[in-house]
Amino acid sequence: MKKILALALFGLTAVAPVTAIPVAAQTVAAEQTVTFAVDNMTCALCPVTVKRAMESVDGVRAVEIDFEARTATVVFDTAATSAEAIATASANAGYPARVSG
């Protein structure tokens, strides 16, 4: 009986899977928040276009547009993209952007 109990306990512990954490999950992403001055925003549809262009960049986490101030505040993963890449995406959509401040 002890032998069966020992085998059962050993069997249960041997069944537990060993999982490895993927390398990508092990690295901690550094987030950065940058505010851009955005040119050419003149109508209600312009902020939507700028937001979509900036959000299309891999690594962008959030985009907030202030139409009145003509700015876009972007939170992004510095390991995946840069402020320059985000500004380029906006410019390619027809709205040149530059880091403000």
PDB file of N, CA and C in Angstrom:
ATOM      1  N   MET A   1       0.815  -1.184   0.000  1.00  0.00           N
ATOM      2  CA  MET A   1       0.000   0.000   0.000  1.00  0.00           C
ATOM      3  C   MET A   1       0.872   1.267   0.000  1.00  0.00           C
ATOM      4  N   LYS A   2       1.938   1.242   0.816  1.00  0.00           N
ATOM      5  CA  LYS A   2       2.839   2.398   0.867  1.00  0.00           C
ATOM      6  C   LYS A   2       3.487   2.628  -0.495  1.00  0.00           C
ATOM      7  N   LYS A   3       3.800   1.517  -1.188  1.00  0.00           N
ATOM      8  CA  LYS A   3       4.421   1.617  -2.487  1.00  0.00           C
ATOM      9  C   LYS A   3       3.486   2.287  -3.492  1.00  0.00           C
ATOM     10  N   ILE A   4       2.204   1.937  -3.468  1.00  0.00           N
ATOM     11  CA  ILE A   4       1.217   2.532  -4.373  1.00  0.00           C
ATOM     12  C   ILE A   4       1.044   4.011  -4.051  1.00  0.00           C
ATOM     13  N   LEU A   5       0.951   4.335  -2.754  1.00  0.00           N
ATOM     14  CA  LEU A   5       0.814   5.727  -2.341  1.00  0.00           C
ATOM     15  C   LEU A   5       2.033   6.541  -2.773  1.00  0.00           C
ATOM     16  N   ALA A   6       3.213   5.991  -2.606  1.00  0.00           N
ATOM     17  CA  ALA A   6       4.436   6.688  -3.005  1.00  0.00           C
ATOM     18  C   ALA A   6       4.472   6.895  -4.516  1.00  0.00           C
ATOM     19  N   LEU A   7       4.081   5.896  -5.274  1.00  0.00           N
ATOM     20  CA  LEU A   7       4.045   6.029  -6.732  1.00  0.00           C
ATOM     21  C   LEU A   7       3.009   7.056  -7.161  1.00  0.00           C
ATOM     22  N   ALA A   8       1.869   7.066  -6.485  1.00  0.00           N
ATOM     23  CA  ALA A   8       0.820   8.029  -6.833  1.00  0.00           C
ATOM     24  C   ALA A   8       1.292   9.453  -6.567  1.00  0.00           C
ATOM     25  N   LEU A   9       1.917   9.675  -5.427  1.00  0.00           N
ATOM     26  CA  LEU A   9       2.422  11.019  -5.111  1.00  0.00           C
ATOM     27  C   LEU A   9       3.529  11.431  -6.060  1.00  0.00           C
ATOM     28  N   PHE A  10       4.426  10.501  -6.343  1.00  0.00           N
ATOM     29  CA  PHE A  10       5.510  10.797  -7.281  1.00  0.00           C
ATOM     30  C   PHE A  10       4.951  11.085  -8.670  1.00  0.00           C
ATOM     31  N   GLY A  11       3.966  10.325  -9.066  1.00  0.00           N
ATOM     32  CA  GLY A  11       3.335  10.515 -10.375  1.00  0.00           C
ATOM     33  C   GLY A  11       2.677  11.875 -10.496  1.00  0.00           C
ATOM     34  N   LEU A  12       2.046  12.337  -9.426  1.00  0.00           N
ATOM     35  CA  LEU A  12       1.390  13.648  -9.460  1.00  0.00           C
ATOM     36  C   LEU A  12       2.400  14.774  -9.584  1.00  0.00           C
ATOM     37  N   THR A  13       3.509  14.630  -8.885  1.00  0.00           N
ATOM     38  CA  THR A  13       4.496  15.702  -8.974  1.00  0.00           C
ATOM     39  C   THR A  13       5.241  15.672 -10.301  1.00  0.00           C
ATOM     40  N   ALA A  14       5.380  14.487 -10.868  1.00  0.00           N
ATOM     41  CA  ALA A  14       6.083  14.374 -12.136  1.00  0.00           C
ATOM     42  C   ALA A  14       5.251  14.892 -13.300  1.00  0.00           C
ATOM     43  N   VAL A  15       3.925  14.978 -13.112  1.00  0.00           N
ATOM     44  CA  VAL A  15       3.030  15.406 -14.181  1.00  0.00           C
ATOM     45  C   VAL A  15       3.025  16.923 -14.323  1.00  0.00           C
ATOM     46  N   ALA A  16       3.373  17.635 -13.279  1.00  0.00           N
ATOM     47  CA  ALA A  16       3.327  19.093 -13.321  1.00  0.00           C
ATOM     48  C   ALA A  16       4.247  19.605 -14.420  1.00  0.00           C
ATOM     49  N   PRO A  17       3.705  20.375 -15.365  1.00  0.00           N
ATOM     50  CA  PRO A  17       4.523  20.843 -16.482  1.00  0.00           C
ATOM     51  C   PRO A  17       5.514  21.924 -16.047  1.00  0.00           C
ATOM     52  N   VAL A  18       6.646  21.914 -16.666  1.00  0.00           N
ATOM     53  CA  VAL A  18       7.643  22.946 -16.438  1.00  0.00           C
ATOM     54  C   VAL A  18       7.503  23.924 -17.598  1.00  0.00           C
ATOM     55  N   THR A  19       7.188  25.161 -17.271  1.00  0.00           N
ATOM     56  CA  THR A  19       7.002  26.151 -18.326  1.00  0.00           C
ATOM     57  C   THR A  19       8.128  27.169 -18.277  1.00  0.00           C
ATOM     58  N   ALA A  20       8.520  27.590 -19.426  1.00  0.00           N
ATOM     59  CA  ALA A  20       9.556  28.613 -19.541  1.00  0.00           C
ATOM     60  C   ALA A  20       8.900  29.928 -19.920  1.00  0.00           C
ATOM     61  N   ILE A  21       9.393  30.995 -19.382  1.00  0.00           N
ATOM     62  CA  ILE A  21       8.880  32.313 -19.721  1.00  0.00           C
ATOM     63  C   ILE A  21       9.581  32.768 -20.995  1.00  0.00           C
ATOM     64  N   PRO A  22       8.790  33.147 -22.019  1.00  0.00           N
ATOM     65  CA  PRO A  22       9.417  33.594 -23.265  1.00  0.00           C
ATOM     66  C   PRO A  22      10.360  34.771 -23.024  1.00  0.00           C
ATOM     67  N   VAL A  23      11.404  34.836 -23.804  1.00  0.00           N
ATOM     68  CA  VAL A  23      12.405  35.901 -23.659  1.00  0.00           C
ATOM     69  C   VAL A  23      11.754  37.272 -23.776  1.00  0.00           C
ATOM     70  N   ALA A  24      10.804  37.435 -24.697  1.00  0.00           N
ATOM     71  CA  ALA A  24      10.148  38.731 -24.884  1.00  0.00           C
ATOM     72  C   ALA A  24       9.410  39.162 -23.621  1.00  0.00           C
ATOM     73  N   ALA A  25       8.853  38.211 -22.883  1.00  0.00           N
ATOM     74  CA  ALA A  25       8.119  38.546 -21.669  1.00  0.00           C
ATOM     75  C   ALA A  25       9.071  38.874 -20.522  1.00  0.00           C
ATOM     76  N   GLN A  26      10.313  38.457 -20.609  1.00  0.00           N
ATOM     77  CA  GLN A  26      11.270  38.705 -19.545  1.00  0.00           C
ATOM     78  C   GLN A  26      11.802  40.123 -19.561  1.00  0.00           C
ATOM     79  N   THR A  27      11.802  40.758 -20.713  1.00  0.00           N
ATOM     80  CA  THR A  27      12.317  42.119 -20.797  1.00  0.00           C
ATOM     81  C   THR A  27      11.243  43.109 -20.376  1.00  0.00           C
ATOM     82  N   VAL A  28      11.621  44.092 -19.637  1.00  0.00           N
ATOM     83  CA  VAL A  28      10.687  45.105 -19.185  1.00  0.00           C
ATOM     84  C   VAL A  28      10.744  46.267 -20.174  1.00  0.00           C
ATOM     85  N   ALA A  29       9.603  46.573 -20.749  1.00  0.00           N
ATOM     86  CA  ALA A  29       9.543  47.655 -21.735  1.00  0.00           C
ATOM     87  C   ALA A  29       9.590  48.999 -21.020  1.00  0.00           C
ATOM     88  N   ALA A  30      10.333  49.921 -21.581  1.00  0.00           N
ATOM     89  CA  ALA A  30      10.391  51.270 -21.046  1.00  0.00           C
ATOM     90  C   ALA A  30       9.399  52.126 -21.818  1.00  0.00           C
ATOM     91  N   GLU A  31       8.462  52.691 -21.104  1.00  0.00           N
ATOM     92  CA  GLU A  31       7.485  53.560 -21.758  1.00  0.00           C
ATOM     93  C   GLU A  31       7.925  55.001 -21.637  1.00  0.00           C
ATOM     94  N   GLN A  32       7.607  55.752 -22.672  1.00  0.00           N
ATOM     95  CA  GLN A  32       7.927  57.172 -22.690  1.00  0.00           C
ATOM     96  C   GLN A  32       6.674  57.913 -23.131  1.00  0.00           C
ATOM     97  N   THR A  33       6.477  59.093 -22.589  1.00  0.00           N
ATOM     98  CA  THR A  33       5.367  59.956 -22.995  1.00  0.00           C
ATOM     99  C   THR A  33       5.952  61.206 -23.623  1.00  0.00           C
ATOM    100  N   VAL A  34       5.490  61.495 -24.850  1.00  0.00           N
ATOM    101  CA  VAL A  34       5.985  62.657 -25.586  1.00  0.00           C
ATOM    102  C   VAL A  34       4.790  63.441 -26.104  1.00  0.00           C
ATOM    103  N   THR A  35       4.883  64.750 -26.027  1.00  0.00           N
ATOM    104  CA  THR A  35       3.852  65.619 -26.591  1.00  0.00           C
ATOM    105  C   THR A  35       4.394  66.230 -27.877  1.00  0.00           C
ATOM    106  N   PHE A  36       3.593  66.107 -28.932  1.00  0.00           N
ATOM    107  CA  PHE A  36       3.951  66.634 -30.242  1.00  0.00           C
ATOM    108  C   PHE A  36       3.098  67.851 -30.564  1.00  0.00           C
ATOM    109  N   ALA A  37       3.694  68.855 -31.198  1.00  0.00           N
ATOM    110  CA  ALA A  37       2.941  69.948 -31.808  1.00  0.00           C
ATOM    111  C   ALA A  37       2.595  69.445 -33.209  1.00  0.00           C
ATOM    112  N   VAL A  38       1.324  69.551 -33.578  1.00  0.00           N
ATOM    113  CA  VAL A  38       0.872  69.004 -34.860  1.00  0.00           C
ATOM    114  C   VAL A  38       0.336  70.129 -35.735  1.00  0.00           C
ATOM    115  N   ASP A  39       0.894  70.238 -36.940  1.00  0.00           N
ATOM    116  CA  ASP A  39       0.468  71.262 -37.888  1.00  0.00           C
ATOM    117  C   ASP A  39      -0.695  70.757 -38.738  1.00  0.00           C
ATOM    118  N   ASN A  40      -1.412  71.690 -39.338  1.00  0.00           N
ATOM    119  CA  ASN A  40      -2.482  71.433 -40.316  1.00  0.00           C
ATOM    120  C   ASN A  40      -3.777  70.886 -39.744  1.00  0.00           C
ATOM    121  N   MET A  41      -3.945  70.830 -38.428  1.00  0.00           N
ATOM    122  CA  MET A  41      -5.229  70.374 -37.878  1.00  0.00           C
ATOM    123  C   MET A  41      -6.197  71.556 -37.893  1.00  0.00           C
ATOM    124  N   THR A  42      -7.125  71.520 -38.839  1.00  0.00           N
ATOM    125  CA  THR A  42      -8.029  72.654 -39.011  1.00  0.00           C
ATOM    126  C   THR A  42      -9.501  72.294 -38.861  1.00  0.00           C
ATOM    127  N   CYS A  43      -9.839  71.007 -38.866  1.00  0.00           N
ATOM    128  CA  CYS A  43     -11.254  70.628 -38.783  1.00  0.00           C
ATOM    129  C   CYS A  43     -11.435  69.478 -37.784  1.00  0.00           C
ATOM    130  N   ALA A  44     -12.675  69.106 -37.544  1.00  0.00           N
ATOM    131  CA  ALA A  44     -12.984  68.071 -36.560  1.00  0.00           C
ATOM    132  C   ALA A  44     -12.469  66.691 -36.946  1.00  0.00           C
ATOM    133  N   LEU A  45     -12.274  66.430 -38.242  1.00  0.00           N
ATOM    134  CA  LEU A  45     -11.789  65.131 -38.685  1.00  0.00           C
ATOM    135  C   LEU A  45     -10.267  65.003 -38.570  1.00  0.00           C
ATOM    136  N   CYS A  46      -9.566  66.104 -38.553  1.00  0.00           N
ATOM    137  CA  CYS A  46      -8.102  66.082 -38.502  1.00  0.00           C
ATOM    138  C   CYS A  46      -7.558  65.304 -37.295  1.00  0.00           C
ATOM    139  N   PRO A  47      -8.057  65.534 -36.080  1.00  0.00           N
ATOM    140  CA  PRO A  47      -7.529  64.785 -34.933  1.00  0.00           C
ATOM    141  C   PRO A  47      -7.726  63.273 -35.065  1.00  0.00           C
ATOM    142  N   VAL A  48      -8.817  62.856 -35.689  1.00  0.00           N
ATOM    143  CA  VAL A  48      -9.074  61.432 -35.888  1.00  0.00           C
ATOM    144  C   VAL A  48      -7.999  60.839 -36.801  1.00  0.00           C
ATOM    145  N   THR A  49      -7.677  61.557 -37.846  1.00  0.00           N
ATOM    146  CA  THR A  49      -6.662  61.089 -38.797  1.00  0.00           C
ATOM    147  C   THR A  49      -5.289  61.028 -38.147  1.00  0.00           C
ATOM    148  N   VAL A  50      -4.933  62.046 -37.374  1.00  0.00           N
ATOM    149  CA  VAL A  50      -3.638  62.076 -36.683  1.00  0.00           C
ATOM    150  C   VAL A  50      -3.554  60.925 -35.685  1.00  0.00           C
ATOM    151  N   LYS A  51      -4.621  60.732 -34.919  1.00  0.00           N
ATOM    152  CA  LYS A  51      -4.636  59.668 -33.915  1.00  0.00           C
ATOM    153  C   LYS A  51      -4.457  58.298 -34.573  1.00  0.00           C
ATOM    154  N   ARG A  52      -5.177  58.052 -35.644  1.00  0.00           N
ATOM    155  CA  ARG A  52      -5.054  56.763 -36.344  1.00  0.00           C
ATOM    156  C   ARG A  52      -3.649  56.558 -36.905  1.00  0.00           C
ATOM    157  N   ALA A  53      -3.078  57.612 -37.462  1.00  0.00           N
ATOM    158  CA  ALA A  53      -1.723  57.503 -38.023  1.00  0.00           C
ATOM    159  C   ALA A  53      -0.708  57.168 -36.934  1.00  0.00           C
ATOM    160  N   MET A  54      -0.813  57.840 -35.805  1.00  0.00           N
ATOM    161  CA  MET A  54       0.138  57.604 -34.723  1.00  0.00           C
ATOM    162  C   MET A  54      -0.085  56.230 -34.081  1.00  0.00           C
ATOM    163  N   GLU A  55      -1.337  55.842 -33.909  1.00  0.00           N
ATOM    164  CA  GLU A  55      -1.640  54.539 -33.319  1.00  0.00           C
ATOM    165  C   GLU A  55      -1.193  53.379 -34.209  1.00  0.00           C
ATOM    166  N   SER A  56      -1.027  53.629 -35.487  1.00  0.00           N
ATOM    167  CA  SER A  56      -0.621  52.566 -36.411  1.00  0.00           C
ATOM    168  C   SER A  56       0.845  52.174 -36.262  1.00  0.00           C
ATOM    169  N   VAL A  57       1.605  52.968 -35.539  1.00  0.00           N
ATOM    170  CA  VAL A  57       3.027  52.682 -35.321  1.00  0.00           C
ATOM    171  C   VAL A  57       3.145  51.606 -34.235  1.00  0.00           C
ATOM    172  N   ASP A  58       3.850  50.519 -34.555  1.00  0.00           N
ATOM    173  CA  ASP A  58       4.070  49.459 -33.571  1.00  0.00           C
ATOM    174  C   ASP A  58       4.752  50.026 -32.335  1.00  0.00           C
ATOM    175  N   GLY A  59       4.239  49.672 -31.173  1.00  0.00           N
ATOM    176  CA  GLY A  59       4.820  50.140 -29.916  1.00  0.00           C
ATOM    177  C   GLY A  59       4.084  51.306 -29.294  1.00  0.00           C
ATOM    178  N   VAL A  60       3.181  51.939 -30.046  1.00  0.00           N
ATOM    179  CA  VAL A  60       2.398  53.048 -29.490  1.00  0.00           C
ATOM    180  C   VAL A  60       1.312  52.462 -28.602  1.00  0.00           C
ATOM    181  N   ARG A  61       1.247  52.934 -27.357  1.00  0.00           N
ATOM    182  CA  ARG A  61       0.284  52.421 -26.377  1.00  0.00           C
ATOM    183  C   ARG A  61      -0.979  53.277 -26.299  1.00  0.00           C
ATOM    184  N   ALA A  62      -0.818  54.591 -26.412  1.00  0.00           N
ATOM    185  CA  ALA A  62      -1.972  55.489 -26.285  1.00  0.00           C
ATOM    186  C   ALA A  62      -1.668  56.805 -26.980  1.00  0.00           C
ATOM    187  N   VAL A  63      -2.729  57.402 -27.547  1.00  0.00           N
ATOM    188  CA  VAL A  63      -2.606  58.712 -28.196  1.00  0.00           C
ATOM    189  C   VAL A  63      -3.786  59.563 -27.735  1.00  0.00           C
ATOM    190  N   GLU A  64      -3.480  60.747 -27.230  1.00  0.00           N
ATOM    191  CA  GLU A  64      -4.514  61.712 -26.848  1.00  0.00           C
ATOM    192  C   GLU A  64      -4.287  62.982 -27.657  1.00  0.00           C
ATOM    193  N   ILE A  65      -5.326  63.424 -28.354  1.00  0.00           N
ATOM    194  CA  ILE A  65      -5.232  64.620 -29.189  1.00  0.00           C
ATOM    195  C   ILE A  65      -5.941  65.778 -28.497  1.00  0.00           C
ATOM    196  N   ASP A  66      -5.304  66.945 -28.495  1.00  0.00           N
ATOM    197  CA  ASP A  66      -5.934  68.175 -28.016  1.00  0.00           C
ATOM    198  C   ASP A  66      -6.055  69.093 -29.229  1.00  0.00           C
ATOM    199  N   PHE A  67      -7.264  69.117 -29.799  1.00  0.00           N
ATOM    200  CA  PHE A  67      -7.494  69.887 -31.025  1.00  0.00           C
ATOM    201  C   PHE A  67      -7.249  71.380 -30.808  1.00  0.00           C
ATOM    202  N   GLU A  68      -7.717  71.909 -29.699  1.00  0.00           N
ATOM    203  CA  GLU A  68      -7.555  73.340 -29.417  1.00  0.00           C
ATOM    204  C   GLU A  68      -6.082  73.738 -29.318  1.00  0.00           C
ATOM    205  N   ALA A  69      -5.290  72.908 -28.661  1.00  0.00           N
ATOM    206  CA  ALA A  69      -3.872  73.211 -28.483  1.00  0.00           C
ATOM    207  C   ALA A  69      -3.031  72.739 -29.675  1.00  0.00           C
ATOM    208  N   ARG A  70      -3.653  71.968 -30.577  1.00  0.00           N
ATOM    209  CA  ARG A  70      -2.962  71.405 -31.745  1.00  0.00           C
ATOM    210  C   ARG A  70      -1.782  70.525 -31.311  1.00  0.00           C
ATOM    211  N   THR A  71      -2.055  69.654 -30.309  1.00  0.00           N
ATOM    212  CA  THR A  71      -1.021  68.752 -29.804  1.00  0.00           C
ATOM    213  C   THR A  71      -1.520  67.309 -29.760  1.00  0.00           C
ATOM    214  N   ALA A  72      -0.568  66.394 -29.713  1.00  0.00           N
ATOM    215  CA  ALA A  72      -0.846  64.971 -29.524  1.00  0.00           C
ATOM    216  C   ALA A  72       0.113  64.471 -28.457  1.00  0.00           C
ATOM    217  N   THR A  73      -0.431  63.848 -27.431  1.00  0.00           N
ATOM    218  CA  THR A  73       0.394  63.259 -26.384  1.00  0.00           C
ATOM    219  C   THR A  73       0.373  61.756 -26.587  1.00  0.00           C
ATOM    220  N   VAL A  74       1.557  61.181 -26.729  1.00  0.00           N
ATOM    221  CA  VAL A  74       1.685  59.771 -27.100  1.00  0.00           C
ATOM    222  C   VAL A  74       2.504  59.021 -26.053  1.00  0.00           C
ATOM    223  N   VAL A  75       1.982  57.862 -25.642  1.00  0.00           N
ATOM    224  CA  VAL A  75       2.704  56.950 -24.759  1.00  0.00           C
ATOM    225  C   VAL A  75       3.148  55.789 -25.639  1.00  0.00           C
ATOM    226  N   PHE A  76       4.453  55.477 -25.603  1.00  0.00           N
ATOM    227  CA  PHE A  76       4.960  54.420 -26.467  1.00  0.00           C
ATOM    228  C   PHE A  76       6.086  53.643 -25.807  1.00  0.00           C
ATOM    229  N   ASP A  77       6.334  52.460 -26.340  1.00  0.00           N
ATOM    230  CA  ASP A  77       7.387  51.564 -25.875  1.00  0.00           C
ATOM    231  C   ASP A  77       8.672  51.941 -26.608  1.00  0.00           C
ATOM    232  N   THR A  78       9.661  52.384 -25.857  1.00  0.00           N
ATOM    233  CA  THR A  78      10.916  52.837 -26.476  1.00  0.00           C
ATOM    234  C   THR A  78      11.711  51.695 -27.100  1.00  0.00           C
ATOM    235  N   ALA A  79      11.407  50.460 -26.721  1.00  0.00           N
ATOM    236  CA  ALA A  79      12.096  49.320 -27.329  1.00  0.00           C
ATOM    237  C   ALA A  79      11.519  48.998 -28.702  1.00  0.00           C
ATOM    238  N   ALA A  80      10.307  49.479 -28.967  1.00  0.00           N
ATOM    239  CA  ALA A  80       9.641  49.149 -30.232  1.00  0.00           C
ATOM    240  C   ALA A  80       9.613  50.298 -31.227  1.00  0.00           C
ATOM    241  N   THR A  81       9.664  51.539 -30.762  1.00  0.00           N
ATOM    242  CA  THR A  81       9.570  52.679 -31.675  1.00  0.00           C
ATOM    243  C   THR A  81      10.241  53.908 -31.075  1.00  0.00           C
ATOM    244  N   SER A  82      10.174  55.006 -31.809  1.00  0.00           N
ATOM    245  CA  SER A  82      10.792  56.258 -31.356  1.00  0.00           C
ATOM    246  C   SER A  82       9.852  57.422 -31.647  1.00  0.00           C
ATOM    247  N   ALA A  83      10.144  58.546 -31.036  1.00  0.00           N
ATOM    248  CA  ALA A  83       9.357  59.758 -31.290  1.00  0.00           C
ATOM    249  C   ALA A  83       9.459  60.144 -32.760  1.00  0.00           C
ATOM    250  N   GLU A  84      10.621  59.933 -33.354  1.00  0.00           N
ATOM    251  CA  GLU A  84      10.812  60.274 -34.766  1.00  0.00           C
ATOM    252  C   GLU A  84       9.900  59.437 -35.667  1.00  0.00           C
ATOM    253  N   ALA A  85       9.759  58.157 -35.362  1.00  0.00           N
ATOM    254  CA  ALA A  85       8.899  57.278 -36.173  1.00  0.00           C
ATOM    255  C   ALA A  85       7.433  57.687 -36.062  1.00  0.00           C
ATOM    256  N   ILE A  86       7.038  58.113 -34.887  1.00  0.00           N
ATOM    257  CA  ILE A  86       5.655  58.552 -34.671  1.00  0.00           C
ATOM    258  C   ILE A  86       5.406  59.857 -35.421  1.00  0.00           C
ATOM    259  N   ALA A  87       6.358  60.786 -35.349  1.00  0.00           N
ATOM    260  CA  ALA A  87       6.237  62.057 -36.075  1.00  0.00           C
ATOM    261  C   ALA A  87       6.185  61.815 -37.576  1.00  0.00           C
ATOM    262  N   THR A  88       6.959  60.867 -38.056  1.00  0.00           N
ATOM    263  CA  THR A  88       6.963  60.533 -39.482  1.00  0.00           C
ATOM    264  C   THR A  88       5.609  59.979 -39.914  1.00  0.00           C
ATOM    265  N   ALA A  89       5.014  59.131 -39.100  1.00  0.00           N
ATOM    266  CA  ALA A  89       3.696  58.569 -39.428  1.00  0.00           C
ATOM    267  C   ALA A  89       2.652  59.676 -39.534  1.00  0.00           C
ATOM    268  N   SER A  90       2.721  60.647 -38.636  1.00  0.00           N
ATOM    269  CA  SER A  90       1.796  61.772 -38.685  1.00  0.00           C
ATOM    270  C   SER A  90       2.037  62.616 -39.936  1.00  0.00           C
ATOM    271  N   ALA A  91       3.300  62.890 -40.222  1.00  0.00           N
ATOM    272  CA  ALA A  91       3.636  63.683 -41.418  1.00  0.00           C
ATOM    273  C   ALA A  91       3.195  62.973 -42.692  1.00  0.00           C
ATOM    274  N   ASN A  92       3.341  61.653 -42.735  1.00  0.00           N
ATOM    275  CA  ASN A  92       2.917  60.889 -43.909  1.00  0.00           C
ATOM    276  C   ASN A  92       1.396  60.953 -44.115  1.00  0.00           C
ATOM    277  N   ALA A  93       0.668  61.204 -43.037  1.00  0.00           N
ATOM    278  CA  ALA A  93      -0.790  61.351 -43.131  1.00  0.00           C
ATOM    279  C   ALA A  93      -1.186  62.790 -43.472  1.00  0.00           C
ATOM    280  N   GLY A  94      -0.186  63.672 -43.593  1.00  0.00           N
ATOM    281  CA  GLY A  94      -0.462  65.061 -43.974  1.00  0.00           C
ATOM    282  C   GLY A  94      -0.436  66.047 -42.819  1.00  0.00           C
ATOM    283  N   TYR A  95       0.009  65.571 -41.650  1.00  0.00           N
ATOM    284  CA  TYR A  95       0.028  66.426 -40.463  1.00  0.00           C
ATOM    285  C   TYR A  95       1.419  66.399 -39.827  1.00  0.00           C
ATOM    286  N   PRO A  96       2.318  67.279 -40.292  1.00  0.00           N
ATOM    287  CA  PRO A  96       3.677  67.303 -39.731  1.00  0.00           C
ATOM    288  C   PRO A  96       3.634  67.501 -38.214  1.00  0.00           C
ATOM    289  N   ALA A  97       4.446  66.690 -37.510  1.00  0.00           N
ATOM    290  CA  ALA A  97       4.479  66.763 -36.053  1.00  0.00           C
ATOM    291  C   ALA A  97       5.920  66.876 -35.599  1.00  0.00           C
ATOM    292  N   ARG A  98       6.108  67.613 -34.518  1.00  0.00           N
ATOM    293  CA  ARG A  98       7.442  67.747 -33.945  1.00  0.00           C
ATOM    294  C   ARG A  98       7.303  67.699 -32.427  1.00  0.00           C
ATOM    295  N   VAL A  99       8.333  67.176 -31.780  1.00  0.00           N
ATOM    296  CA  VAL A  99       8.308  67.108 -30.320  1.00  0.00           C
ATOM    297  C   VAL A  99       8.220  68.521 -29.786  1.00  0.00           C
ATOM    298  N   SER A 100       7.268  68.733 -28.900  1.00  0.00           N
ATOM    299  CA  SER A 100       7.069  70.079 -28.364  1.00  0.00           C
ATOM    300  C   SER A 100       7.748  70.188 -27.001  1.00  0.00           C
ATOM    301  N   GLY A 101       8.245  71.378 -26.712  1.00  0.00           N
ATOM    302  CA  GLY A 101       8.855  71.639 -25.419  1.00  0.00           C
ATOM    303  C   GLY A 101      10.180  71.143 -25.339  1.00  0.00           C
TER     304      GLY A 101
END
